[in-house]
Short mmCIF file of C-alpha atoms in Angstrom, two decimals:
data_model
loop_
_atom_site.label_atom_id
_atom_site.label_comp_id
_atom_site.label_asym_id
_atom_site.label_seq_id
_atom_site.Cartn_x
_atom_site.Cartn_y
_atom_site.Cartn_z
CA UNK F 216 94.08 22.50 45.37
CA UNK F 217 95.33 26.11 45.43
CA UNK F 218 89.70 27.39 59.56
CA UNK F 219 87.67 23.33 72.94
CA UNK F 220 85.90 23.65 74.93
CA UNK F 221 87.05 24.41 78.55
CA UNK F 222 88.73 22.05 80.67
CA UNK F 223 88.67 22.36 84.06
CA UNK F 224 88.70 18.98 85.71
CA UNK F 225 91.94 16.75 86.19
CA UNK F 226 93.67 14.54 83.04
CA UNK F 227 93.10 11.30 85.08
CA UNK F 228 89.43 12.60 85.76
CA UNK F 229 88.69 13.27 82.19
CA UNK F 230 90.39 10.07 80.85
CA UNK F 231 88.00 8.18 82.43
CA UNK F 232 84.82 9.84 81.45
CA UNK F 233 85.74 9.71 77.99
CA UNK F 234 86.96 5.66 78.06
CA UNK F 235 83.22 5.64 79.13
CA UNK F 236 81.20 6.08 75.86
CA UNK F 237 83.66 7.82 74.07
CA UNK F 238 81.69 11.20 74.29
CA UNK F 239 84.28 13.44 75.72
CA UNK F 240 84.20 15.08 79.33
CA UNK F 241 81.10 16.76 80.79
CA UNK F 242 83.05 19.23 83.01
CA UNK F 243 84.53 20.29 79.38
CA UNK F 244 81.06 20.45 77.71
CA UNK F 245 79.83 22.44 80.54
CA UNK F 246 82.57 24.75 80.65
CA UNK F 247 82.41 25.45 76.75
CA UNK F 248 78.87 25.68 76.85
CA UNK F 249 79.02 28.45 79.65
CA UNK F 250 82.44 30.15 78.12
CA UNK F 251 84.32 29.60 81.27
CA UNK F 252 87.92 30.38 80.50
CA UNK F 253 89.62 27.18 81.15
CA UNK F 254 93.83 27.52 82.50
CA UNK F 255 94.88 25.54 80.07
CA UNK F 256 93.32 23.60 76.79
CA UNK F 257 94.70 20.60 75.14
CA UNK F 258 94.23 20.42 70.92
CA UNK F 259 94.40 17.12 69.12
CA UNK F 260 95.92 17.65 65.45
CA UNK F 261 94.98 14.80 63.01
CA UNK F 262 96.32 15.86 59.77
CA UNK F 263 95.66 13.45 56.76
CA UNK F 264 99.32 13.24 55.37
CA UNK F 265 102.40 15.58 55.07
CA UNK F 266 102.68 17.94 51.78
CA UNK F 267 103.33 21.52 51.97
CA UNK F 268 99.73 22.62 51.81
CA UNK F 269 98.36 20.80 54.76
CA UNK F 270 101.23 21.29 56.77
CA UNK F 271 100.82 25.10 55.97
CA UNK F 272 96.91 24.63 57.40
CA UNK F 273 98.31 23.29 60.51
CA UNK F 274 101.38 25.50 61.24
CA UNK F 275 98.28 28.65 60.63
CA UNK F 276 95.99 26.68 63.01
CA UNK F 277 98.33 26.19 66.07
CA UNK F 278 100.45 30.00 65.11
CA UNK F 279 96.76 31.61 65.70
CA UNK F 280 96.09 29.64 68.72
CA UNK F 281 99.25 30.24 70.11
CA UNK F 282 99.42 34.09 69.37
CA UNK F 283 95.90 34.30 71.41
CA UNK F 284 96.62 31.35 74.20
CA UNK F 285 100.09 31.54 74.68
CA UNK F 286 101.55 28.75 76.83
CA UNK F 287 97.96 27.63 78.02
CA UNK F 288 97.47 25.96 74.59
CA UNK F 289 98.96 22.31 74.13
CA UNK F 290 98.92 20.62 71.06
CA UNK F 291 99.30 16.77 70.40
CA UNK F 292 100.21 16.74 66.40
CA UNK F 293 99.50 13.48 64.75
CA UNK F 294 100.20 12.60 60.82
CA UNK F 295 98.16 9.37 59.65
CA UNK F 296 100.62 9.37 56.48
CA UNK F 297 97.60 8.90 54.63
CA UNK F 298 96.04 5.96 55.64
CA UNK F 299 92.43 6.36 56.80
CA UNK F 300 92.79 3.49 59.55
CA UNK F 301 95.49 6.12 61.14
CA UNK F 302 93.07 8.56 60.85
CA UNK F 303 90.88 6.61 62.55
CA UNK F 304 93.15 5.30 65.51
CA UNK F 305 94.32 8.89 66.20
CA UNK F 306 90.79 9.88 66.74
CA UNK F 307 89.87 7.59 69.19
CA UNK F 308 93.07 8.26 70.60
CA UNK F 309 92.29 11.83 70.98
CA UNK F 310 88.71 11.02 72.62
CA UNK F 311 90.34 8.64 75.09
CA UNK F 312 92.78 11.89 75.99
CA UNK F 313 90.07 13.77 76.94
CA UNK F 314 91.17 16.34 74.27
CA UNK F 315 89.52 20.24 74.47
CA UNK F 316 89.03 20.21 70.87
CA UNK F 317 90.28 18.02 67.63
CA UNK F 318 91.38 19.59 64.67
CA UNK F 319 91.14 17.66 61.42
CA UNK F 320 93.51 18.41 58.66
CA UNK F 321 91.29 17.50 55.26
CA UNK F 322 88.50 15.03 54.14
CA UNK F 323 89.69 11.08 55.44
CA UNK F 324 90.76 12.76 59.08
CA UNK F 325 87.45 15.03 59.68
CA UNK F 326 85.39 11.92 58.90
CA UNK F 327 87.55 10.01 61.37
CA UNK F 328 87.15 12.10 64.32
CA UNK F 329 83.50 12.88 63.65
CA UNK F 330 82.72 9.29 63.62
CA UNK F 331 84.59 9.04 66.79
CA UNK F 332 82.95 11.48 68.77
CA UNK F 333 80.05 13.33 68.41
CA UNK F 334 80.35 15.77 71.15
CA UNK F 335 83.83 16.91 71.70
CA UNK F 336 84.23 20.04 69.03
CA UNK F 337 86.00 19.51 65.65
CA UNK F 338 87.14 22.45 63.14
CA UNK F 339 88.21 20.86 59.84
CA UNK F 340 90.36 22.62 57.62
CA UNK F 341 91.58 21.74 53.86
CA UNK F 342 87.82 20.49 53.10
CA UNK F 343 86.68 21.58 50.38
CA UNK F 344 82.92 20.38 50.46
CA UNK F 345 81.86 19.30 54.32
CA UNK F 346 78.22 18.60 53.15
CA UNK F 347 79.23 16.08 50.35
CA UNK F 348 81.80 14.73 52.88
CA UNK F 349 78.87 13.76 55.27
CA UNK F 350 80.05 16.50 58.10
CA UNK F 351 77.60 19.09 58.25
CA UNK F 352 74.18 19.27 57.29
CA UNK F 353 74.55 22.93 56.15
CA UNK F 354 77.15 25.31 55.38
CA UNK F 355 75.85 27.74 57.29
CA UNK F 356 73.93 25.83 59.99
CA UNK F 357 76.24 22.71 60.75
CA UNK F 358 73.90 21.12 63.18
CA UNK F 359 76.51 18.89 64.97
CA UNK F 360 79.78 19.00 66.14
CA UNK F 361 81.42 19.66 63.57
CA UNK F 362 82.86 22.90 62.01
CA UNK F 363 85.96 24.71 60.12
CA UNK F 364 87.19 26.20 56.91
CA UNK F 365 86.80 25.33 52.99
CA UNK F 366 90.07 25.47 50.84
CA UNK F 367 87.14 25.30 47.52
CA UNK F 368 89.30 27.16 44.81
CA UNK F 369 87.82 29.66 42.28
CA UNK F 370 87.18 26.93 39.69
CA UNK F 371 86.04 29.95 36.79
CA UNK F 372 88.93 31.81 37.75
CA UNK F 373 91.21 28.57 37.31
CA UNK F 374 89.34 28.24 33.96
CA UNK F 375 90.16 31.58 32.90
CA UNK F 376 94.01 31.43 33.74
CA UNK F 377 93.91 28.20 32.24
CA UNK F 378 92.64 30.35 28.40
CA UNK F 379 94.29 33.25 29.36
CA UNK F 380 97.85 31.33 29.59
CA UNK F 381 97.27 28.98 26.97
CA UNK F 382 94.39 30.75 24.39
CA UNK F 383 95.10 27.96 21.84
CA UNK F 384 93.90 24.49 24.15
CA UNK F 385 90.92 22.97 23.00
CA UNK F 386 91.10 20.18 25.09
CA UNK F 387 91.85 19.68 28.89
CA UNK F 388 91.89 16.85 31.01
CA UNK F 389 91.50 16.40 35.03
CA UNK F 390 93.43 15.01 37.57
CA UNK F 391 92.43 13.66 40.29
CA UNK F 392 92.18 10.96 43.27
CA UNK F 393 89.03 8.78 43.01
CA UNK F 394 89.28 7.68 46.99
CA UNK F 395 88.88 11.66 47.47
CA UNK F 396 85.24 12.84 47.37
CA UNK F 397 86.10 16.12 47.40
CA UNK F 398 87.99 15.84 44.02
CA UNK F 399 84.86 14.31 42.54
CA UNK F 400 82.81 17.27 43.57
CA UNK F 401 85.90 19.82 42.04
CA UNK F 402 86.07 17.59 38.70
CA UNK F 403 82.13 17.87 38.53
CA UNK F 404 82.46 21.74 39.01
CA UNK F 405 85.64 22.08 36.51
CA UNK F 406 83.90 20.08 34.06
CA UNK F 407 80.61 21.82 33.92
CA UNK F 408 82.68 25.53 33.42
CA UNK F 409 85.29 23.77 31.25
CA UNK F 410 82.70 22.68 28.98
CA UNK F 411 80.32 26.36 29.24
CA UNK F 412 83.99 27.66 27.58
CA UNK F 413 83.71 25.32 24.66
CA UNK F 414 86.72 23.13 25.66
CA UNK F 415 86.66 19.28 25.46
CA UNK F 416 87.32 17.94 29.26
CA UNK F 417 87.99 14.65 30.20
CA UNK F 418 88.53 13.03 33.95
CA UNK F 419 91.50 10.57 34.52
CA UNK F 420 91.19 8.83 38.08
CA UNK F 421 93.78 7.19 40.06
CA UNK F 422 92.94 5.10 43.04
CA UNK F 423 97.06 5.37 44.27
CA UNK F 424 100.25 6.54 43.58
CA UNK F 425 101.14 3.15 41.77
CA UNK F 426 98.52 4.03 39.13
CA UNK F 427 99.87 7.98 38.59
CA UNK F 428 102.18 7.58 36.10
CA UNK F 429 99.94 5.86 33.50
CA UNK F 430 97.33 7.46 34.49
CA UNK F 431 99.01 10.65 34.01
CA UNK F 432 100.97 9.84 30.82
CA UNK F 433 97.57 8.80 29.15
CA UNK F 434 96.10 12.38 30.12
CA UNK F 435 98.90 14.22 28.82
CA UNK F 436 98.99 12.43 25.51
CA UNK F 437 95.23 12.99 24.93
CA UNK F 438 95.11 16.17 25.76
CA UNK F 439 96.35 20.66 25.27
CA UNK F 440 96.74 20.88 29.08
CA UNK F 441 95.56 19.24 32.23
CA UNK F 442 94.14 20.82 35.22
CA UNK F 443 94.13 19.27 38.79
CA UNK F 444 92.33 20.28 42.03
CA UNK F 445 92.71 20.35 45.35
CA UNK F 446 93.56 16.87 45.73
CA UNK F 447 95.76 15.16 48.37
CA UNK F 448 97.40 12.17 46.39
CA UNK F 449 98.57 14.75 43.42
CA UNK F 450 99.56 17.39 46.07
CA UNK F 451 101.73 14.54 47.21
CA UNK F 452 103.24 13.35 43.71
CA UNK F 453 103.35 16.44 41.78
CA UNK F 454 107.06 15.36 41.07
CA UNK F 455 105.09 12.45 38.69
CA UNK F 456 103.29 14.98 37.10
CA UNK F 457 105.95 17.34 36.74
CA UNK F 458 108.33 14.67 35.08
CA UNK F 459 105.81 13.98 31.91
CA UNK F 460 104.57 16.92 31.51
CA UNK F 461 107.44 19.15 30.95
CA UNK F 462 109.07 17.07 28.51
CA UNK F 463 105.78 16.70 26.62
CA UNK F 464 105.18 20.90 26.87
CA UNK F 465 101.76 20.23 28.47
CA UNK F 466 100.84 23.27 30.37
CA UNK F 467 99.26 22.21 34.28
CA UNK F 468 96.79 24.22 36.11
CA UNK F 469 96.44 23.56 40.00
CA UNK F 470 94.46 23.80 42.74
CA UNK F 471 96.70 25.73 44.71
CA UNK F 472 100.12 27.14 45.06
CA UNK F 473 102.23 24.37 46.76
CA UNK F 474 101.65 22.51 43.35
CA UNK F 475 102.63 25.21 41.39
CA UNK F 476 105.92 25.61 43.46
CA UNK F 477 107.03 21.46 42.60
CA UNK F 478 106.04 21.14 39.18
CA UNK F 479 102.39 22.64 37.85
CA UNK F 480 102.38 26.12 35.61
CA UNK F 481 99.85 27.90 37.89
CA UNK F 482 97.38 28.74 39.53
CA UNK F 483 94.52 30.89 41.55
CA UNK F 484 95.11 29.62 44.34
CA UNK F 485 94.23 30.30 48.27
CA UNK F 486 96.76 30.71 50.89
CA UNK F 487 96.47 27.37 53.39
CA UNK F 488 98.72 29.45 55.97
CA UNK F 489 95.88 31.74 56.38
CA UNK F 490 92.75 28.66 55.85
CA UNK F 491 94.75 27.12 58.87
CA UNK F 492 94.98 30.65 60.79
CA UNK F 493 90.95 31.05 60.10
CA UNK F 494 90.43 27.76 61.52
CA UNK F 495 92.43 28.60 64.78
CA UNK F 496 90.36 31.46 65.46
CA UNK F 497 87.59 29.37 65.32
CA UNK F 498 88.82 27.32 67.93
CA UNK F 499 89.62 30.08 70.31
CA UNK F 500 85.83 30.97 69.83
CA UNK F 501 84.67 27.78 70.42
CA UNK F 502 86.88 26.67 73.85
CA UNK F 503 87.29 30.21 75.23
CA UNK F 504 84.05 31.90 74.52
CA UNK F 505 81.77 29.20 74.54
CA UNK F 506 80.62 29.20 70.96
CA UNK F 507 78.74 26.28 69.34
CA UNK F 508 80.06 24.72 66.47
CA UNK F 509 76.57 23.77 65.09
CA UNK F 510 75.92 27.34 64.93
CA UNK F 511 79.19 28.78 63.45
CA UNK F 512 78.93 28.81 59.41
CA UNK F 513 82.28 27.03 57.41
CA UNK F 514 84.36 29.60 56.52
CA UNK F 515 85.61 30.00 53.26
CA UNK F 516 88.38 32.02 51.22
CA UNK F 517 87.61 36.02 50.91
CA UNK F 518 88.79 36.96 47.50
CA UNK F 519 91.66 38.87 48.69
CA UNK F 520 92.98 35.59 50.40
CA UNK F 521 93.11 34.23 46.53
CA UNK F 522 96.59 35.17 44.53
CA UNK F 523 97.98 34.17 41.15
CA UNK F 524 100.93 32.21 41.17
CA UNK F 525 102.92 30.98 38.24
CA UNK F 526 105.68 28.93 37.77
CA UNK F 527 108.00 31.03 35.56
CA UNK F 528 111.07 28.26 35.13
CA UNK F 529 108.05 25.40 33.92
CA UNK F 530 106.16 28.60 31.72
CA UNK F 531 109.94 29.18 29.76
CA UNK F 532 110.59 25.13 29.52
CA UNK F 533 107.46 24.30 28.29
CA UNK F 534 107.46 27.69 26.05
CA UNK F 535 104.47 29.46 27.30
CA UNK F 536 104.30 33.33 27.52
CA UNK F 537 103.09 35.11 30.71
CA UNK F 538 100.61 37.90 30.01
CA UNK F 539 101.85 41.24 31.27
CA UNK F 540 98.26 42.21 32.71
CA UNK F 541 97.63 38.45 34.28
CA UNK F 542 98.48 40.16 38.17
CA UNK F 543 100.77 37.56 38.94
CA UNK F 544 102.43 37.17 42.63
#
């Protein structure tokens, strides 16, 4: 788990074209279509639920924005607390507003808005998979609406810290939330390299955070260590995990760093600041120069973005040893 168009017609104006068909305002389409600078653009913020990582995406997202727009950007930030019904109301919401653009913070909200509008521009961010999540029809040709940046973690590299931190586990079992399709397509990846090692994998699902703690006391009893991917509901409970796991000494690889920093062991992660600040700048493209987000490829991570993290208090408590060479951060 270690990226609007221009507005140029009056609020009440646009309200009411968009009430009418929910498709957004035509004076905006126009304008974005032409790149007509517009004096001022209003961003709707959907962001799935709070943990460190998405809010990271977001704060990148409106900093970038803001260091290019200055005071002519507006933002209306909205947290569905991760219910997808929120998700849902906030996006029609945001249509209704005549919004410049939508930004949609992970999987459940980027779904949301896309079903609620299919012509006012959307950049997703914390996705890790938009063509398995229904969103684009190509990574590099989206086709629609639709557009943004990938937090997909190196899944060999996570493999290798994994062996290099702990040489001796034979066995390793996955995390993960089974209302998050992205997770299935990470746990699908992890298993197949996982497995190319030699090393027994096994995937333990929860549907909720009433079904974590069994869920992850079973894993940790079964197996050396457990790895866990860029998934919202663990992101969210990583106390949980930390809580059995330490006492039992099972080592925790995660999808990103925010996990590491509450209770995981580490991890090769990307930097959500700067997936957030990518996404941004794909906004700024899109409302102030026109460009079209069924053109503009999803961005992922360049491999300088990525950065080892480890938890050094949870490596000495559960008694693992950090290589000298592993270029930790």
């Amino acid at each position: 788990m270690k990226k609007a168009w221009a507005f140029l017609t009056a609020a009440a104006v646009l309200a009411g074209l968009a009430g009418c068909g929910g498709s957004g305002s035509s004076a905006a389409n126009d304008a974005q279509g032409s790149g007509t600078a517009a004096a001022s653009y209003k961003v709707g913020i959907v962001q799935y639920m709070e943990h460190s990582a998405l809010d990271s995406a977001t704060q990148g997202f409106q900093d970038a924005l803001k260091e290019k727009l200055g005071d002519q950007v507006e933002f209306d930030v909205q947290n569905a607390q991760g219910e997808a019904t929120n998700c849902t109301t906030i996006a029609s919401k945001f249509v209704n507003d005549g919004v410049n653009l939508i930004l949609a913070n992970a999987t459940p909200a980027a779904q949301a808005a896309a079903q609620a509008t299919g012509e006012i521009p959307i950049v997703g961010t914390s996705i890790t998979d938009y063509v398995s999540a229904g969103l684009v029809a190509d990574d590099e040709a989206p086709g629609g609406n639709v557009t943004g940046t990938s937090d997909l973690n190196p899944i060999k590299e996570q493999v290798a810290l994994l062996q290099a931190l702990c040489p001796d586990a034979e066995s390793v079992g996955i995390l993960y939330c089974s209302a998050e399709k992205n997770s299935e397509v990470q746990v699908e990846l992890a298993t197949a390299e996982f497995e190319a090692q030699g090393i027994q994998v096994q995937a333990y699902a929860a549907a909720d955070s009433n079904e974590l703690q069994s869920v992850v006391t079973k894993a940790a009893s079964e197996n050396d260590a457990l790895y866990i991917p860029t998934d919202n509901l663990l992101a969210n409970n990583m106390e949980i995990v930390k809580n059995i796991t330490v006492p039992e000494k099972i080592p925790v690889i995660c999808g990103e760093e925010n996990m590491v920093t509450i209770g995981g062991l580490a991890s090769y992660s990307i930097d959500y600041y700067t997936l957030g600040y990518k996404a941004g700048e794909q906004a700024y493209e899109i409302m102030v120069n026109g460009a079209d987000p069924a053109t503009m490829p999803i961005e992922y991570m360049a491999k300088e973005d990525l950065k080892v993290v480890v938890n050094d208090e949870i490596a000495q408590e559960i008694g693992v040893t950090i290589p000298e060479d592993l270029g930790v951060e």
